[in-house]
Coordinates of C-alpha atoms (C1' of nucleotides) in Angstrom, one line a residue:
Chain A
M1 CA 85.8 110.7 135.6
D2 CA 86.7 111.9 131.8
E3 CA 87.4 107.9 131.5
M4 CA 83.3 107.3 131.6
K5 CA 83.2 109.7 128.5
L6 CA 83.4 108.8 125.2
P7 CA 86.1 110.6 122.8
T8 CA 83.9 113.0 121.3
R9 CA 83.2 112.3 117.3
A10 CA 85.0 115.6 116.5
E11 CA 88.0 114.6 118.0
N12 CA 88.3 111.0 117.1
Y13 CA 85.4 109.6 115.3
N14 CA 87.2 106.6 115.0
E15 CA 87.5 105.7 118.5
W16 CA 84.3 107.1 119.4
Y17 CA 82.7 104.3 117.0
N18 CA 85.2 101.2 118.3
Q19 CA 84.8 102.1 122.4
L20 CA 80.9 102.7 121.4
V21 CA 80.4 99.4 120.3
L22 CA 82.6 97.8 123.2
R23 CA 80.9 100.1 126.0
A24 CA 77.5 99.3 124.5
E25 CA 77.8 96.2 124.8
L26 CA 76.8 95.7 121.2
A27 CA 80.2 93.5 120.1
D28 CA 83.6 92.4 121.4
Y29 CA 87.1 91.4 119.8
A30 CA 87.2 87.8 119.4
P31 CA 90.2 85.4 120.0
V32 CA 90.8 85.3 116.0
R33 CA 92.0 88.6 114.7
G34 CA 89.4 90.2 112.6
C35 CA 86.7 88.3 114.1
M36 CA 83.8 89.7 116.5
V37 CA 81.4 88.7 118.5
V38 CA 78.2 89.8 118.7
R39 CA 77.3 90.4 122.2
P40 CA 73.3 90.2 123.2
Y41 CA 73.0 93.7 123.2
G42 CA 73.6 93.9 119.6
W43 CA 72.2 90.6 118.4
A44 CA 68.9 92.0 119.8
I45 CA 69.3 94.9 117.1
W46 CA 70.3 92.3 114.6
E47 CA 66.9 89.8 115.5
N48 CA 64.8 93.1 114.8
I49 CA 66.7 94.0 111.6
Q50 CA 66.1 90.6 110.5
K51 CA 62.2 90.4 111.6
A52 CA 61.9 93.9 109.5
L53 CA 63.7 92.5 106.4
D54 CA 62.1 88.9 106.8
A55 CA 58.7 90.1 106.9
R56 CA 59.5 92.2 103.4
F57 CA 61.1 89.4 102.0
K58 CA 58.0 86.9 102.8
A59 CA 55.6 89.6 101.3
T60 CA 57.2 89.9 98.4
G61 CA 57.0 86.4 97.7
H62 CA 60.3 84.9 98.7
V63 CA 61.2 81.8 101.2
N64 CA 63.6 80.9 103.3
A65 CA 66.0 77.9 103.1
A66 CA 69.5 76.7 104.2
F67 CA 72.5 76.2 102.2
P68 CA 75.8 74.5 103.5
L69 CA 78.8 76.5 104.8
L70 CA 81.2 74.5 102.8
I71 CA 82.1 74.6 99.0
P72 CA 83.9 72.4 96.8
Q73 CA 86.9 74.9 95.9
S74 CA 86.2 74.0 91.7
F75 CA 82.7 75.7 92.4
M76 CA 84.3 78.8 93.1
T77 CA 86.3 78.7 89.7
K78 CA 83.5 78.0 87.5
E79 CA 82.5 81.9 87.0
K80 CA 85.7 83.8 85.9
E81 CA 85.0 86.9 87.2
H82 CA 83.8 85.7 90.8
V83 CA 86.9 83.6 91.0
E84 CA 88.9 86.7 90.3
G85 CA 86.6 88.8 92.8
F86 CA 87.0 86.1 95.4
A87 CA 90.2 84.3 95.3
P88 CA 92.4 86.5 97.4
E89 CA 90.0 86.4 100.3
L90 CA 88.9 82.8 100.7
A91 CA 89.4 80.8 103.7
V92 CA 90.0 77.0 102.7
V93 CA 89.7 73.9 105.0
T94 CA 92.6 71.3 103.4
H95 CA 91.8 68.5 106.6
G96 CA 88.9 67.0 108.1
G97 CA 88.6 64.0 110.1
G98 CA 92.5 64.3 110.2
V99 CA 93.2 63.6 106.6
E100 CA 94.0 65.7 103.8
L101 CA 91.0 66.7 101.4
E102 CA 90.9 65.3 98.2
E103 CA 89.7 68.5 97.0
P104 CA 89.7 71.8 99.3
L105 CA 86.8 73.3 100.3
V106 CA 86.2 76.7 101.1
V107 CA 84.2 78.2 103.7
R108 CA 81.5 80.5 101.7
P109 CA 82.4 83.9 101.1
T110 CA 78.8 84.1 99.5
S111 CA 76.5 81.3 98.2
E112 CA 75.9 82.1 94.3
T113 CA 78.1 78.5 93.9
V114 CA 76.6 76.1 95.7
I115 CA 73.1 77.8 95.1
G116 CA 73.5 78.1 91.2
T117 CA 74.5 74.3 91.6
M118 CA 71.3 73.8 93.4
Y119 CA 68.9 75.6 91.1
A120 CA 70.3 73.2 88.0
K121 CA 69.1 70.3 89.8
W122 CA 65.9 72.1 90.6
I123 CA 64.4 73.7 88.1
Q124 CA 64.0 72.2 84.7
S125 CA 60.9 74.3 83.4
Y126 CA 59.3 77.3 82.9
R127 CA 56.8 76.2 85.5
D128 CA 59.1 75.5 88.2
L129 CA 60.1 79.9 87.8
P130 CA 60.5 82.2 89.4
V131 CA 62.7 80.4 92.3
L132 CA 62.6 83.0 94.9
I133 CA 64.8 81.8 98.2
N134 CA 66.4 83.8 100.5
Q135 CA 69.1 82.8 103.5
W136 CA 69.6 84.0 106.5
A137 CA 73.5 82.8 107.1
N138 CA 77.1 83.5 108.3
V139 CA 79.8 84.1 105.6
V140 CA 83.8 84.4 105.8
R141 CA 86.0 86.8 103.9
W142 CA 89.4 87.1 104.8
E143 CA 90.1 91.0 104.5
M144 CA 92.9 92.5 105.6
R145 CA 91.3 95.4 107.6
T146 CA 89.0 94.9 109.8
K147 CA 86.6 96.8 112.1
L148 CA 83.6 95.7 114.0
F149 CA 80.5 95.5 112.5
L150 CA 81.7 97.1 109.4
R151 CA 84.2 94.7 108.1
T152 CA 85.2 91.6 110.2
L153 CA 86.3 88.1 108.6
E154 CA 83.2 86.6 109.4
F155 CA 79.6 88.1 109.2
Y156 CA 76.4 87.5 109.5
W157 CA 73.8 88.8 106.7
Q158 CA 71.0 87.3 104.4
E159 CA 71.3 86.8 100.7
G160 CA 68.4 86.6 98.4
H161 CA 69.0 84.5 95.5
T162 CA 66.5 84.0 92.7
A163 CA 66.2 82.9 89.7
H164 CA 63.9 83.8 86.5
A165 CA 62.5 83.1 82.9
T166 CA 63.5 86.4 81.6
Q167 CA 65.5 89.1 81.7
A168 CA 62.8 91.7 82.3
E169 CA 61.5 89.6 85.3
A170 CA 64.8 89.6 86.6
V171 CA 65.9 93.1 86.2
E172 CA 62.6 93.7 88.1
E173 CA 63.7 91.5 90.9
T174 CA 66.9 93.4 91.2
E175 CA 65.3 96.9 91.6
R176 CA 62.3 95.3 93.6
M177 CA 64.6 94.2 96.3
L178 CA 66.4 97.3 96.2
N179 CA 63.4 99.1 97.0
V180 CA 62.9 96.8 99.8
Y181 CA 66.2 97.8 101.4
A182 CA 65.5 101.3 100.7
D183 CA 62.5 101.2 102.5
F184 CA 63.5 99.0 105.4
A185 CA 66.2 102.0 105.6
K186 CA 64.2 104.6 105.7
N187 CA 61.1 103.4 107.5
E188 CA 62.9 101.3 110.2
A189 CA 66.1 102.0 111.0
A190 CA 65.5 105.8 109.9
V191 CA 68.6 105.6 108.1
P192 CA 68.1 107.6 104.6
V193 CA 69.8 106.2 101.6
L194 CA 70.6 106.8 98.2
P195 CA 70.0 103.8 96.0
G196 CA 71.3 103.4 92.5
Q197 CA 73.6 102.0 90.1
K198 CA 77.2 101.0 90.8
S199 CA 79.6 101.8 88.5
E200 CA 81.6 98.9 86.5
T201 CA 84.3 99.1 89.0
E202 CA 82.4 98.7 91.8
K203 CA 80.1 96.3 90.7
F204 CA 80.0 92.7 92.4
A205 CA 82.7 89.9 90.8
G206 CA 80.1 88.3 88.4
A207 CA 77.1 90.5 88.3
V208 CA 76.4 92.5 85.1
S209 CA 74.8 95.0 86.7
T210 CA 75.1 96.0 90.9
Y211 CA 72.9 98.5 92.5
S212 CA 73.6 99.8 96.2
I213 CA 71.8 101.8 98.5
E214 CA 74.2 104.0 100.1
A215 CA 74.4 106.1 103.4
M216 CA 75.9 108.8 104.7
M217 CA 77.9 108.5 108.1
G218 CA 78.4 111.3 111.0
D219 CA 81.9 111.6 109.7
T220 CA 80.0 112.2 106.1
K221 CA 82.0 109.1 105.0
A222 CA 79.5 107.0 103.1
L223 CA 78.4 103.5 103.4
Q224 CA 76.8 100.7 101.1
A225 CA 74.3 99.3 103.5
G226 CA 72.6 96.9 101.1
T227 CA 73.2 95.6 97.6
S228 CA 71.2 93.7 94.9
H229 CA 72.4 92.3 91.7
F230 CA 71.6 91.6 88.3
L231 CA 73.3 88.7 87.6
G232 CA 72.1 88.0 83.8
Q233 CA 72.8 84.6 82.3
N234 CA 76.5 84.6 84.0
F235 CA 76.0 81.9 86.7
A236 CA 72.9 80.2 84.7
K237 CA 75.4 79.7 82.1
A238 CA 78.4 78.4 84.4
F239 CA 76.3 76.5 86.5
D240 CA 73.8 75.2 83.9
I241 CA 70.6 76.8 85.1
K242 CA 68.5 75.9 82.3
F243 CA 64.6 75.1 81.8
L244 CA 62.8 74.6 79.3
D245 CA 59.7 77.3 78.0
E246 CA 56.3 77.3 76.7
N247 CA 57.6 76.7 73.4
N248 CA 60.0 73.8 74.4
T249 CA 63.2 75.6 73.8
L250 CA 65.9 75.4 76.3
Q251 CA 67.3 78.3 77.8
H252 CA 69.3 80.0 80.5
C253 CA 67.9 81.3 83.5
W254 CA 67.9 85.0 84.6
T255 CA 69.8 85.0 88.0
T256 CA 69.7 87.9 91.3
S257 CA 71.2 87.8 94.2
W258 CA 71.0 90.6 97.1
G259 CA 72.0 91.1 100.5
L260 CA 72.3 93.3 103.7
S261 CA 74.5 92.3 106.4
T262 CA 75.5 92.9 110.2
R263 CA 77.1 95.9 108.2
F264 CA 74.1 97.8 108.9
I265 CA 74.3 97.9 112.5
G266 CA 77.3 99.8 111.9
A267 CA 75.4 102.3 109.6
M268 CA 72.6 102.7 112.5
I269 CA 75.4 103.7 115.0
M270 CA 77.2 106.2 112.9
T271 CA 73.9 107.7 111.2
H272 CA 72.2 108.4 114.9
G273 CA 74.5 108.0 117.4
D274 CA 76.2 111.5 119.7
D275 CA 78.7 112.1 121.8
Q276 CA 76.9 110.5 124.8
G277 CA 76.8 107.5 122.9
L278 CA 74.1 104.9 120.3
I279 CA 70.9 106.5 119.3
L280 CA 68.5 103.7 118.4
P281 CA 65.8 104.2 116.3
P282 CA 62.6 103.0 118.4
N283 CA 61.6 100.7 115.7
L284 CA 64.8 98.5 115.6
A285 CA 65.8 99.1 119.5
P286 CA 65.9 96.1 121.8
Y287 CA 64.3 98.3 124.5
Q288 CA 62.0 101.3 123.2
V289 CA 61.5 102.2 126.9
V290 CA 63.8 101.8 130.0
L291 CA 62.3 102.5 133.3
V292 CA 64.3 103.9 135.9
P293 CA 62.9 103.7 139.3
I294 CA 63.8 106.1 142.1
Y295 CA 63.8 106.4 145.7
R296 CA 65.6 106.9 148.9
K297 CA 63.8 104.8 151.7
D298 CA 62.4 101.5 152.1
T299 CA 59.2 103.5 152.5
E300 CA 59.4 104.9 149.4
K301 CA 60.7 101.9 147.5
G302 CA 57.4 99.5 147.6
P303 CA 55.0 102.4 145.9
V304 CA 57.8 103.0 143.5
M305 CA 58.0 99.6 142.6
E306 CA 54.5 98.9 142.3
T307 CA 53.8 102.2 140.1
I308 CA 56.8 101.5 137.8
T309 CA 55.7 97.5 137.5
R310 CA 52.3 98.5 136.3
L311 CA 53.1 100.8 134.2
Q312 CA 55.8 98.5 132.3
A313 CA 53.0 95.8 132.1
G314 CA 51.0 98.6 130.8
L315 CA 53.4 99.4 127.8
E316 CA 54.6 95.6 127.2
A317 CA 50.7 95.0 126.8
L318 CA 51.1 97.8 124.0
Q319 CA 53.4 95.5 122.5
I320 CA 56.3 98.3 123.7
R321 CA 59.5 96.6 124.1
T322 CA 60.6 97.6 128.0
K323 CA 63.5 97.0 130.3
L324 CA 63.1 97.9 133.9
D325 CA 66.4 98.8 135.3
D326 CA 65.9 97.6 139.0
R327 CA 69.5 97.3 139.8
E328 CA 69.9 98.3 143.6
E329 CA 73.9 99.0 143.2
V330 CA 74.0 101.8 140.9
T331 CA 72.6 104.9 141.3
P332 CA 69.7 106.4 139.0
G333 CA 72.5 108.8 137.6
F334 CA 74.5 106.2 136.3
K335 CA 71.8 104.4 135.3
F336 CA 70.6 107.2 133.0
N337 CA 74.1 107.4 131.5
D338 CA 74.3 104.1 130.9
W339 CA 70.9 103.8 129.1
E340 CA 72.1 106.8 127.0
M341 CA 75.4 104.9 125.9
R342 CA 73.3 102.4 125.0
G343 CA 70.9 104.0 122.9
V344 CA 67.3 103.7 124.3
P345 CA 65.0 105.7 122.6
L346 CA 62.8 106.8 125.5
R347 CA 63.4 106.7 129.2
L348 CA 60.7 106.9 131.8
E349 CA 61.5 107.9 135.6
I350 CA 59.3 107.0 138.5
G351 CA 60.3 108.5 142.2
P352 CA 57.8 109.6 145.0
K353 CA 56.8 112.4 143.6
D354 CA 55.8 110.9 140.9
V355 CA 53.8 108.3 142.7
E356 CA 52.5 111.2 145.2
K357 CA 51.3 113.5 142.0
G358 CA 50.4 111.0 139.8
S359 CA 52.9 112.2 137.4
I360 CA 56.0 110.3 135.0
A361 CA 59.0 111.7 133.9
L362 CA 59.9 111.0 130.4
A363 CA 63.2 111.9 128.7
R364 CA 64.0 111.7 124.9
R365 CA 67.3 110.2 123.8
D366 CA 67.4 112.2 120.5
I367 CA 67.5 115.6 122.3
P368 CA 70.0 115.5 125.2
G369 CA 69.5 117.2 128.5
R370 CA 66.6 119.4 130.0
D371 CA 64.9 119.9 126.6
G372 CA 64.4 116.3 125.8
K373 CA 62.8 115.5 129.3
Q374 CA 59.3 116.1 130.3
F375 CA 56.9 115.4 132.9
L376 CA 53.2 114.3 132.2
P377 CA 50.0 113.4 134.4
A378 CA 50.7 109.1 134.5
A379 CA 47.5 108.4 133.2
G380 CA 47.7 109.4 129.6
Y381 CA 50.7 107.5 129.0
E382 CA 49.0 104.8 127.1
Q383 CA 48.5 107.4 124.3
A384 CA 51.5 109.8 125.0
I385 CA 54.5 107.2 125.1
P386 CA 53.6 105.9 121.8
E387 CA 53.2 109.3 120.1
L388 CA 56.4 109.8 121.2
L389 CA 58.4 107.0 120.1
S390 CA 56.7 107.6 117.0
E391 CA 57.9 111.1 116.9
I392 CA 61.3 110.1 118.1
Q393 CA 61.4 107.8 114.9
A394 CA 60.5 110.8 112.4
A395 CA 63.0 112.8 114.1
L396 CA 65.6 110.9 113.6
L397 CA 64.9 110.1 110.2
G398 CA 64.7 114.1 109.7
K399 CA 67.9 114.6 111.5
A400 CA 69.8 112.4 109.3
T401 CA 68.0 113.4 106.1
Q402 CA 69.2 117.3 107.0
F403 CA 72.3 116.2 108.0
R404 CA 73.2 113.8 104.6
D405 CA 71.1 116.4 102.5
D406 CA 73.6 119.5 104.0
H407 CA 76.7 117.4 103.1
I408 CA 76.1 116.7 99.2
F409 CA 77.4 119.5 97.2
E410 CA 77.3 119.8 93.3
V411 CA 80.6 120.6 91.8
D412 CA 81.3 121.5 88.0
N413 CA 85.2 121.1 88.1
Y414 CA 87.6 119.3 89.3
A415 CA 89.2 121.4 92.3
D416 CA 85.7 121.9 93.7
F417 CA 85.7 118.1 93.7
K418 CA 88.8 117.7 95.4
D419 CA 87.7 120.5 97.9
V420 CA 84.2 118.4 98.6
V421 CA 85.6 115.2 99.1
E422 CA 88.8 116.2 101.2
N423 CA 86.5 118.6 103.6
K424 CA 82.8 118.7 102.9
G425 CA 81.0 115.7 102.2
W426 CA 79.6 114.1 98.8
V427 CA 80.2 115.3 95.4
K428 CA 77.0 115.0 93.0
A429 CA 78.2 115.5 89.7
W430 CA 77.5 115.2 85.9
W431 CA 79.6 111.9 85.1
H432 CA 80.8 111.1 81.5
D433 CA 81.5 107.0 82.2
D434 CA 85.6 106.2 82.6
R435 CA 86.9 103.4 84.2
Q436 CA 90.5 105.3 84.0
N437 CA 89.2 108.4 85.0
E438 CA 87.3 106.8 88.1
A439 CA 90.7 105.0 88.8
K440 CA 92.5 108.6 88.6
I441 CA 89.7 109.8 90.8
K442 CA 90.4 107.7 93.1
E443 CA 94.4 107.7 93.4
D444 CA 94.4 111.1 93.8
T445 CA 91.3 111.7 96.2
R446 CA 90.8 108.1 97.8
A447 CA 87.0 109.3 96.9
T448 CA 85.0 106.3 95.0
L449 CA 82.3 106.6 92.7
R450 CA 79.2 105.7 95.0
N451 CA 76.3 105.0 92.8
Y452 CA 74.5 106.8 90.0
V453 CA 71.1 108.9 90.4
P454 CA 68.5 106.9 88.9
N455 CA 66.0 108.1 86.0
V456 CA 68.0 111.2 84.9
E457 CA 66.4 113.5 82.3
G458 CA 68.3 115.4 80.2
E459 CA 72.1 115.8 79.8
G460 CA 74.8 117.8 80.9
V461 CA 78.7 118.2 81.0
C462 CA 80.8 115.9 83.0
F463 CA 82.7 117.7 85.3
L464 CA 86.0 116.1 84.9
T465 CA 85.9 115.8 80.9
G466 CA 83.6 118.3 79.6
K467 CA 81.6 115.7 77.9
K468 CA 78.4 115.2 77.4
T469 CA 76.9 112.9 79.5
N470 CA 73.2 111.7 80.6
K471 CA 74.5 110.3 84.1
I472 CA 75.2 111.9 87.6
A473 CA 77.2 110.4 89.8
Y474 CA 77.4 111.0 93.5
F475 CA 81.4 110.4 94.6
A476 CA 82.4 110.0 97.9
K477 CA 85.1 108.7 100.5
G478 CA 83.5 105.4 101.8
Y479 CA 84.2 102.7 104.4
Chain B
rC1 C1' 102.7 93.1 103.0
rG2 C1' 103.8 98.0 104.4
rG3 C1' 104.4 101.8 108.6
rG4 C1' 102.7 103.2 113.7
rG5 C1' 101.4 101.8 118.3
rC6 C1' 100.9 98.4 122.2
rG7 C1' 101.4 93.6 125.6
rU8 C1' 102.0 94.2 134.1
rG9 C1' 95.4 92.2 138.5
rG10 C1' 88.6 92.3 134.7
rC11 C1' 89.6 97.4 132.4
rG12 C1' 93.0 101.6 131.4
rC13 C1' 97.8 102.7 132.6
rA14 C1' 102.7 103.6 135.7
rG15 C1' 107.2 102.1 136.3
rU16 C1' 111.4 99.7 131.4
rC17 C1' 116.1 104.9 129.1
rC18 C1' 119.8 104.5 134.0
rG19 C1' 118.5 96.1 136.6
rG20 C1' 117.8 96.0 143.1
rC21 C1' 113.6 95.5 149.0
rU22 C1' 107.0 93.2 149.8
rA23 C1' 105.8 95.4 141.2
rG24 C1' 102.5 100.3 142.2
rC25 C1' 98.0 104.0 140.6
rG26 C1' 93.1 104.4 139.0
rU27 C1' 88.7 102.2 137.9
rG28 C1' 86.1 97.3 138.1
rC29 C1' 84.9 93.5 141.9
rU30 C1' 83.3 91.5 146.8
rU31 C1' 81.2 92.9 152.0
rG32 C1' 79.4 96.2 155.3
rC33 C1' 77.3 100.8 156.7
rA34 C1' 75.3 105.6 154.9
rU35 C1' 73.4 107.4 149.9
rG36 C1' 69.8 107.4 145.7
rG37 C1' 65.7 112.9 141.0
rG38 C1' 72.1 112.9 136.4
rG39 C1' 78.4 109.0 136.2
rU40 C1' 77.3 108.4 145.1
rG41 C1' 80.4 108.4 149.9
rC42 C1' 83.4 106.3 153.7
rA43 C1' 85.4 101.4 155.7
rA44 C1' 87.7 96.9 155.1
rG45 C1' 88.9 92.7 151.5
rA46 C1' 89.8 89.4 147.5
rG47 C1' 92.7 89.6 142.8
rG48 C1' 99.4 89.7 139.2
rU49 C1' 104.2 82.8 136.5
rC50 C1' 104.8 91.4 134.2
rG51 C1' 102.6 87.9 126.3
rA52 C1' 106.1 83.7 125.7
rA53 C1' 111.3 80.8 125.0
rG54 C1' 115.8 81.5 125.8
rG55 C1' 120.1 84.5 127.4
rU56 C1' 123.4 87.8 130.4
rU57 C1' 123.8 88.6 135.9
rC58 C1' 124.7 87.6 142.6
rA59 C1' 119.7 90.0 141.0
rA60 C1' 115.4 91.3 135.4
rA61 C1' 108.6 94.1 134.4
rU62 C1' 113.5 96.3 133.3
rC63 C1' 119.5 94.5 129.5
rC64 C1' 120.5 91.0 124.9
rU65 C1' 118.0 87.3 120.9
rU66 C1' 114.3 85.0 119.2
rU67 C1' 109.1 84.3 118.7
rC68 C1' 103.3 85.1 119.2
rG69 C1' 99.4 88.3 119.7
rC70 C1' 96.8 92.3 119.3
rC71 C1' 95.2 97.6 117.8
rC72 C1' 96.1 101.7 114.7
rC73 C1' 97.1 103.7 109.7
rG74 C1' 97.7 102.6 104.2
rA75 C1' 97.1 99.1 99.2
rC76 C1' 91.8 95.0 98.5
rC77 C1' 86.4 94.9 99.9
rA78 C1' 79.7 94.0 102.0

RNA sequence: CGGGGCGUGGCGCAGUCCGGCUAGCGUGCUUGCAUGGGGUGCAAGAGGUCGAAGGUUCAAAUCCUUUCGCCCCGACCA
């Protein structure tokens, strides 16, 4: 009996996550270590993420393209820090067509290098700028330790790569896309995030500065859910991306890159999920409403099915994504649990009594048990259901935001810092930048500097060194 | 790469220490009948070269040697 239940989050968060991913049929382990298969239900979530993001990219002037998977190995060595950052995790192709290649090819871990090479070719004049291209792609990074969605050897993402005439424009782009991610996370995924700049230690290899959105998971660990990089002229210099400006002066471009991956699905799982399973935000759920028919005899089946299919058609006409679970071989009770595991926001039940009384039974996934269940007159469903869906969307964001805020603590000394990151959640504190101290904290506590609070006014005293500083940072253990 | 765990019907496991008859159990699967508003019940079935290779033995899931793989925990990372 208990095998049917997930381990609870409290008893084993990690196992809860792993089993949830498998049992909700989001993903499965692939034959190759560290690789995953994204199953249809998981991919449907990704497709909805893609739609929501892609619309935002288009709205901010970007276009999509596709760059190749294989990159000459020498490309990876052109930007010094980039090489060092990625060398250990590259997959290298040494043979093709049965013979050893003259130059090995790397499977892209990210595409700055190929795209930079192409931009060098395409960009001649300031009139060619800005170039605002995004691609939806898979990339490979040979990670040592993997976990479904959060860190696998191969993963799916989008990577935006832009080139600009001025530093100011490129910085503006970097921030714009960070905000796009934050907006998407908040308003589509109901995942509250803290946008901010990464420390020198944590930034992307080859970037001048890296920005991230940081989300708090249900176990209070932090997850970097999206990143945006200001690359300065580093890649432009390494790859010769140059243009003639209005004054006929040859200049290097200023470039950016930004990405969000299937990891974000992990963020959604760990932000909203409960001990019954997944809870999906209505805006991104593959099915927003699951319809479960209930009947005993064949005489009941006819009217029930007729009513429920009519309802489904009505919902679909309202652009609501639905699933009619008409399986004969399992009981309604089984279906309830099954769809709760899979996180469908709203369940609609129709039984003989509802047909008779002209009512519908609705159960909210975000409010478990009887409290989340209500009986309404069927007549008003066209209003009630969309309203409920947006209520659920808002409730999820509210709950997650509350949880996050309840687990962020301001500290002014190292003892409290340790206590917080060990037992309570995130630290928010005045921080005087220092690479070595940052490393020491990581060694002592395994907590890392997540990012800096943007636009801090005034000054404070660093919790560790007592030095004056104008920076406030978040620290937490991360995924 | 270090530490731990595990490979036995689809899945989860027992059996391994101490070798012995036809390799069990739960669940899932198939069929039938009943059931159906919170993980249905009964009955009958199908399904296994015990991760692989070699060895010891009259006899190996079990003992020995080698090997492959996966998961978890640490050092690196979106």
